[in-house]
mmCIF file of C-alpha atoms in Angstrom:
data_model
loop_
_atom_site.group_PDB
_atom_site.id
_atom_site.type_symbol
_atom_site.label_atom_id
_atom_site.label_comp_id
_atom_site.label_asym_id
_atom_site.label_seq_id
_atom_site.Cartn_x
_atom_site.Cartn_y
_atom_site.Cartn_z
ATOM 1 C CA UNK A 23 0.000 0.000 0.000
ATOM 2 C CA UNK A 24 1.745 3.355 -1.127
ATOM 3 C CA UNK A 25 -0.676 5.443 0.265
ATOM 4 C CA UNK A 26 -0.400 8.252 3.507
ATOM 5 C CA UNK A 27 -0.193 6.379 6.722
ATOM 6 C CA UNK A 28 -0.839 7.917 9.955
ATOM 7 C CA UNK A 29 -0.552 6.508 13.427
ATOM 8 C CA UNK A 30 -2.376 5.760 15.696
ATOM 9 C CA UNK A 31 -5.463 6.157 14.318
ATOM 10 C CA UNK A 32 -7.178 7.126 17.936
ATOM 11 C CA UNK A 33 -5.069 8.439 20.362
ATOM 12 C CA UNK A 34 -6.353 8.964 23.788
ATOM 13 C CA UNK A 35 -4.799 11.401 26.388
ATOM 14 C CA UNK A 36 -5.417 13.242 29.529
ATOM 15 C CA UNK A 37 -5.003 16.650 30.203
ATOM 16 C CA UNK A 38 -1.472 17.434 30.568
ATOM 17 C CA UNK A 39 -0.001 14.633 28.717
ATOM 18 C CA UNK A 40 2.023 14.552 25.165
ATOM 19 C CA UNK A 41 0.215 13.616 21.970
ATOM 20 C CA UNK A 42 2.668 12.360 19.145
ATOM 21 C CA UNK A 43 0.992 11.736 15.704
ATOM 22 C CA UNK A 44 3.126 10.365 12.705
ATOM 23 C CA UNK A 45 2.737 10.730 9.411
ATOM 24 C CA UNK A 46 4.493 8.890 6.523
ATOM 25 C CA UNK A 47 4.037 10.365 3.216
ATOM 26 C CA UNK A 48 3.295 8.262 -0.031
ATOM 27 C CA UNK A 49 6.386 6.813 -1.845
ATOM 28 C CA UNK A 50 7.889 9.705 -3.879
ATOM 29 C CA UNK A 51 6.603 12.304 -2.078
ATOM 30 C CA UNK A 52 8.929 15.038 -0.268
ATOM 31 C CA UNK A 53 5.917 17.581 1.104
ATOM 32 C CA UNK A 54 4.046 17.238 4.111
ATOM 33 C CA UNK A 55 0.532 18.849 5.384
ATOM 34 C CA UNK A 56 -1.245 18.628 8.842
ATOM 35 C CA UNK A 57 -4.548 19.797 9.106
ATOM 36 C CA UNK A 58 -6.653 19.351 12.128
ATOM 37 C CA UNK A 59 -10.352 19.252 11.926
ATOM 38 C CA UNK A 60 -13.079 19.481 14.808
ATOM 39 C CA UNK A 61 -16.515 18.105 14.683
ATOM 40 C CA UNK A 62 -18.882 19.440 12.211
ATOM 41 C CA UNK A 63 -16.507 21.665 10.979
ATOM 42 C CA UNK A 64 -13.656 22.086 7.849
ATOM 43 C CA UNK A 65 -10.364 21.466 7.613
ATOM 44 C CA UNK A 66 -7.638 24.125 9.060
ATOM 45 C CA UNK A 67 -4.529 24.326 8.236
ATOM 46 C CA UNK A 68 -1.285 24.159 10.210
ATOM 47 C CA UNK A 69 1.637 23.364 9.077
ATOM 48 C CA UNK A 70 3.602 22.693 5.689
ATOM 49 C CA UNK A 71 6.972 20.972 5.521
ATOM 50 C CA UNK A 72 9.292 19.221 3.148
ATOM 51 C CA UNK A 73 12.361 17.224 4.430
ATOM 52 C CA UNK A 74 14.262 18.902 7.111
ATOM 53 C CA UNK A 75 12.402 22.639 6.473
ATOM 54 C CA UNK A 76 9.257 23.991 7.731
ATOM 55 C CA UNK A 77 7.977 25.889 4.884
ATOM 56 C CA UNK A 78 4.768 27.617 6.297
ATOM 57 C CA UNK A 79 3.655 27.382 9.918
ATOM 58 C CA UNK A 80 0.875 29.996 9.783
ATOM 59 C CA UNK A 81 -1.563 27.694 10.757
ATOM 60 C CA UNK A 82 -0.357 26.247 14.005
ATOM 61 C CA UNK A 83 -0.738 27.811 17.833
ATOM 62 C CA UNK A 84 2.601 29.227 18.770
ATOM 63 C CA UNK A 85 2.559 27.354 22.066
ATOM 64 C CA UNK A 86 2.355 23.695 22.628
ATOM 65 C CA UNK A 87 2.424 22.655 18.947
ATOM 66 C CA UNK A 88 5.619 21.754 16.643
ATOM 67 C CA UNK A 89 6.216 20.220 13.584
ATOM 68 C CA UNK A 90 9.029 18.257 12.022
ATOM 69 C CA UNK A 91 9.839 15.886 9.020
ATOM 70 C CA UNK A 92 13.316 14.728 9.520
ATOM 71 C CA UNK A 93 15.507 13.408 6.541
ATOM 72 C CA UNK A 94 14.933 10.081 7.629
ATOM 73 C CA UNK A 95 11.174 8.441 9.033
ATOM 74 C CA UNK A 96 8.126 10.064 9.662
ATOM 75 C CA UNK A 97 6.553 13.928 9.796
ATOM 76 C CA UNK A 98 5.723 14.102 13.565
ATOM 77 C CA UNK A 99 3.246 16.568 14.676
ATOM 78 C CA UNK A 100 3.864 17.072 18.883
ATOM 79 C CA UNK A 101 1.533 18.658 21.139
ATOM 80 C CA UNK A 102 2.741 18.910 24.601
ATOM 81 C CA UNK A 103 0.502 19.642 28.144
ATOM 82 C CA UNK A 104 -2.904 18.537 25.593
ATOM 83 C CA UNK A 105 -6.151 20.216 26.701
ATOM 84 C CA UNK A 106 -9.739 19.310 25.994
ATOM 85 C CA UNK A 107 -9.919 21.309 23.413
ATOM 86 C CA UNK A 108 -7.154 20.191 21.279
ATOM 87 C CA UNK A 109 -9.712 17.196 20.848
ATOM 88 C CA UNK A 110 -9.703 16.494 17.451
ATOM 89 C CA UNK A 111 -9.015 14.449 13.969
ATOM 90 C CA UNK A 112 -5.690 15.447 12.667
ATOM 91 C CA UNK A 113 -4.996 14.732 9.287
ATOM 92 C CA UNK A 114 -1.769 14.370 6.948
ATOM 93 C CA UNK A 115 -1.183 14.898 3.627
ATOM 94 C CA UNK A 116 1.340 14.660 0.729
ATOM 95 C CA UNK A 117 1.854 15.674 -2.393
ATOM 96 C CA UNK A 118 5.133 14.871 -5.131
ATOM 97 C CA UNK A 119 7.698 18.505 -5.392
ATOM 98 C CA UNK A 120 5.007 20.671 -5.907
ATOM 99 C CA UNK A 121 4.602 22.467 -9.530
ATOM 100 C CA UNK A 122 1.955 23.749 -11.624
ATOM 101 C CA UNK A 123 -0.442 20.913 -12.699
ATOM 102 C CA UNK A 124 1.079 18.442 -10.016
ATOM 103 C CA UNK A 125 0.061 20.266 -7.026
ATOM 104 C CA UNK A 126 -3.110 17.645 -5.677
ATOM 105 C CA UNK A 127 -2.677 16.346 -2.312
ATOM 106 C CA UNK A 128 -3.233 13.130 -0.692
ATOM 107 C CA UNK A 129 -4.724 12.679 2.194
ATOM 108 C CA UNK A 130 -3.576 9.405 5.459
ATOM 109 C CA UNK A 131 -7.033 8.369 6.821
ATOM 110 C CA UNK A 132 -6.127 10.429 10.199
ATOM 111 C CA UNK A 133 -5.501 10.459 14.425
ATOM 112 C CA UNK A 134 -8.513 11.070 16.381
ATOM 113 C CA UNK A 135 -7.192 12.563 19.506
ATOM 114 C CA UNK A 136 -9.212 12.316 22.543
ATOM 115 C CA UNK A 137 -8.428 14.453 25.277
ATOM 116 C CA UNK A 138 -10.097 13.440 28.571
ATOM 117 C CA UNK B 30 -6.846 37.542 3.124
ATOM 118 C CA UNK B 31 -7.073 35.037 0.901
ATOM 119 C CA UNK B 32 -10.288 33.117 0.932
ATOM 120 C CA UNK B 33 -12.147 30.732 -0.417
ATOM 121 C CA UNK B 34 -15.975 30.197 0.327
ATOM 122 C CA UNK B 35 -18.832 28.129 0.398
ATOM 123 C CA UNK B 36 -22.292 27.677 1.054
ATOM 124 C CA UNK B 37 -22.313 25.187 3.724
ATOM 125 C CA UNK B 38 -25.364 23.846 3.380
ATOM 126 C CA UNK B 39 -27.011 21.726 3.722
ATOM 127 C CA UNK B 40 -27.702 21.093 0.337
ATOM 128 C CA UNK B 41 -30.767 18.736 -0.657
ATOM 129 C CA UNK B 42 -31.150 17.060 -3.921
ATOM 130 C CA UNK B 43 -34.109 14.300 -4.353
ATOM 131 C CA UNK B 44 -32.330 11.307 -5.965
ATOM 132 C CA UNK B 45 -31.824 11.000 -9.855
ATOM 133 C CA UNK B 46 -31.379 14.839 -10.034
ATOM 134 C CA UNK B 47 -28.396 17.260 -10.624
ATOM 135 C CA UNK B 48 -26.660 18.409 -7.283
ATOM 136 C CA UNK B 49 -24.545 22.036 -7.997
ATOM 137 C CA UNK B 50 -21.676 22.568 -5.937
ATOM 138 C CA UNK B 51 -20.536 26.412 -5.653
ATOM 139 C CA UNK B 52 -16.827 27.610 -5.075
ATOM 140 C CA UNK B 53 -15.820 31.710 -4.916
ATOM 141 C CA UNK B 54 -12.360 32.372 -4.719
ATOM 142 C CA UNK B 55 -10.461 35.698 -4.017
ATOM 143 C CA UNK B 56 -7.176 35.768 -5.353
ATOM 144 C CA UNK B 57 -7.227 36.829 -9.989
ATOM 145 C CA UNK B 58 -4.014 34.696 -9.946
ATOM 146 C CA UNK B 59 -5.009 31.871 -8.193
ATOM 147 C CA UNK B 60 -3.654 28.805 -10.774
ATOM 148 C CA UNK B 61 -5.202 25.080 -9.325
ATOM 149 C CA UNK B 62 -8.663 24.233 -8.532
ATOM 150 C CA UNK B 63 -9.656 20.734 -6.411
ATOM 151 C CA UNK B 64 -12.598 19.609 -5.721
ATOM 152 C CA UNK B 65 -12.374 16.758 -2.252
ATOM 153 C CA UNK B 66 -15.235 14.530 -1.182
ATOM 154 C CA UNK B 67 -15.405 13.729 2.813
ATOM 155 C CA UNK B 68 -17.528 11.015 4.422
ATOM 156 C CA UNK B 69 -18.222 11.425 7.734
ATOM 157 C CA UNK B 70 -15.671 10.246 10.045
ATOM 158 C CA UNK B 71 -13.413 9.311 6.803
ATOM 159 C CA UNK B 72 -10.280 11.538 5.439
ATOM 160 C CA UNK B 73 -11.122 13.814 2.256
ATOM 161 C CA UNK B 74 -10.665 12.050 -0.854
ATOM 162 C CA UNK B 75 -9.833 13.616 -4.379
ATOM 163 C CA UNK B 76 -12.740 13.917 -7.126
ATOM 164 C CA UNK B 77 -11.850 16.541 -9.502
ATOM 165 C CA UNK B 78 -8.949 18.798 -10.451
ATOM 166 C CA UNK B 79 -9.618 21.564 -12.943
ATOM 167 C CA UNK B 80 -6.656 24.110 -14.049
ATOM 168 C CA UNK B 81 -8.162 25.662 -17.350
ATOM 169 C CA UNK B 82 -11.206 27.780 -18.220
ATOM 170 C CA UNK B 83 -14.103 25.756 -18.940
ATOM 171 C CA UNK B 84 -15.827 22.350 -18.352
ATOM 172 C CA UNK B 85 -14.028 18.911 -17.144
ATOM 173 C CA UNK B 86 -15.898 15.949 -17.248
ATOM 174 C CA UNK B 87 -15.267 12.947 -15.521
ATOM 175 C CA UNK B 88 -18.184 9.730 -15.311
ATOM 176 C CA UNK B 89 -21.078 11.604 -13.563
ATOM 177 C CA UNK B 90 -19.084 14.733 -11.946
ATOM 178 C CA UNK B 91 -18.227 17.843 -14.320
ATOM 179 C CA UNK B 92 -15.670 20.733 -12.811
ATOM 180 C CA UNK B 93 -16.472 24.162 -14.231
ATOM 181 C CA UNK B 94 -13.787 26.766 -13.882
ATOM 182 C CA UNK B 95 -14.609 31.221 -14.728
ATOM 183 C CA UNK B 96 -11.844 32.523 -13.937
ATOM 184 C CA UNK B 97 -13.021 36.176 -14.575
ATOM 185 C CA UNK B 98 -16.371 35.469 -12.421
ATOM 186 C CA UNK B 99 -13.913 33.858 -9.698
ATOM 187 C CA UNK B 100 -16.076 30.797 -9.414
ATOM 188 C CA UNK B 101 -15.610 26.797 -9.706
ATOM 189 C CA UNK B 102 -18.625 24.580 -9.578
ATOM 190 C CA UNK B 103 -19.247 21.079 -9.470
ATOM 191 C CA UNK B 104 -21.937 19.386 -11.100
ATOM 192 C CA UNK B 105 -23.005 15.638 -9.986
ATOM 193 C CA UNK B 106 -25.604 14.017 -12.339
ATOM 194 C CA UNK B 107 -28.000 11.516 -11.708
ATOM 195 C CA UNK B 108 -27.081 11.666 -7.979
ATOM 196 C CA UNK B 109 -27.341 8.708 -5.980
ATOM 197 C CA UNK B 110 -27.475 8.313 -1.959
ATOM 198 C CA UNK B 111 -23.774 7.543 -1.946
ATOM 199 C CA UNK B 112 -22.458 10.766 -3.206
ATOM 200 C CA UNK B 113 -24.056 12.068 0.394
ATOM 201 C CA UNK B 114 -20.950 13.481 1.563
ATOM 202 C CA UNK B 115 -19.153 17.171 1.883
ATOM 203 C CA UNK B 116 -17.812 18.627 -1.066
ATOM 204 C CA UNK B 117 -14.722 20.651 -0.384
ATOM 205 C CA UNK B 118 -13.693 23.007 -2.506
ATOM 206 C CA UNK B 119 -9.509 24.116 -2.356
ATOM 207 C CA UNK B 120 -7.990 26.374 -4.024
ATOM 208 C CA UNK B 121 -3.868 27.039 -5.084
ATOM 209 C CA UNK B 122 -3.084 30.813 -4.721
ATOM 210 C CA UNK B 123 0.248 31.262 -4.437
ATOM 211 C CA UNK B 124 3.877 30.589 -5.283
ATOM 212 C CA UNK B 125 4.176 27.490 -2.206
ATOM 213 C CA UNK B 126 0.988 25.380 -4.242
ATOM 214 C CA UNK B 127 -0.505 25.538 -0.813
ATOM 215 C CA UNK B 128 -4.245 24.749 -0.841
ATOM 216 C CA UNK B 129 -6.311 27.141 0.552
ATOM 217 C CA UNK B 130 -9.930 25.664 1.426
ATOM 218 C CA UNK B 131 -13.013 26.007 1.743
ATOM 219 C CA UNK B 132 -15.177 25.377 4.893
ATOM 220 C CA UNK B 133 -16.739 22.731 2.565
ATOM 221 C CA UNK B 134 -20.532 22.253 1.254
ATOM 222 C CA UNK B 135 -22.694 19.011 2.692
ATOM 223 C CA UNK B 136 -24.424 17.561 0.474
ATOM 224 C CA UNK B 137 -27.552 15.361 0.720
ATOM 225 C CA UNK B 138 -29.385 12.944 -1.724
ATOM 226 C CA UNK B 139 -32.704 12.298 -0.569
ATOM 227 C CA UNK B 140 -33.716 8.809 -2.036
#
């Protein structure tokens, strides 16, 4: 299976605790998206990255939240001291070096984090 | 502030019918249009892509892009229960090929 994989798929934490949700792109692919999403709502953006660079973070709270994709392994998304409301589905895509006409993204099936 | 919006519904369409899908965008230059399909509780899925002026068929879904008017629009014919979902609509604006979405349209097929 070459698609997105996240993991886990549910995630349950209590307040105060670390959540750590990994994303491995599909084969080929060197960009990285998280988006989280909360019930009955869309999709917001967080963070973009490619290999070893963050290349937009606009999108993700300044405290508690960071993003990396090292060279080798997974794009981890880290929230640290979770609250309630960071109770969510987080989602991951990835798309090939984006470039006009190849710029669709592909989305991992997501983490449902539950924060008790 | 660069937007893109959508009625979010929902949107009701009596089975067998044609369900129409509405995207406005903000930015003239904006060069990539997607169209995403989400089940609830599932991850969005790719339907459409459209990049040029004009219609884009593809089985029972059609992309239309005016890029003077600012607009994309989805057509589904002969809509069944199963395409009960929400549309998203997402946009590329800018030099990254970030996406920029839409809040997303939900769609209903009444049988």
């Amino acid at each position: 299976n070459a698609g997105v994989m996240q993991n886990p798929r549910h995630l349950v934490r209590r307040r105060g605790q670390e959540a750590r949700l990994r994303c491995s792109p599909m084969k080929g692919h060197s960009h990285v998206y998280w988006y989280r999403q909360l019930p009955e709502e869309g999709l917001k953006f967080m963070v973009y990255l490619q290999k070893e660079n963050i290349i937009d973070e606009s999108g993700m709270p300044k405290e508690r939240f960071s993003a990396e994709f090292p060279k080798e392994g997974p794009s981890i998304l880290r929230i640290q001291q979770v609250v309630r409301g960071d109770s969510a589905a987080y989602f991951c895509a990835s798309s090939p070096w984006p470039r006009e006409e190849n710029d669709e993204q592909f989305f991992g099936p997501g983490t449902r984090l539950t924060v008790l | 502030q660069k937007e893109v919006e959508q009625n979010s519904g929902p949107l009701s369409v009596p089975e067998g019918a044609i369900a129409s899908l509405n995207c406005t965008y903000s930015d003239r230059g904006s060069q990539s249009f997607f169209w995403y399909r989400q089940y609830s509780g599932k991850s969005p899925e790719l339907i459409m892509f459209i990049y040029s002026n004009g219609d884009k068929e593809d089985g029972r879904f059609t992309a239309q892009l005016n890029k003077a008017s600012q607009y994309v629009s989805l057509l589904i014919r002969d809509s069944q229960p199963s395409d009960s979902a929400t549309y998203l609509c997402a946009v590329v604006m800018d030099s990254n090929y970030q996406l920029i979405w839409g809040a997303g349209t939900k769609l209903i097929i009444k049988p």
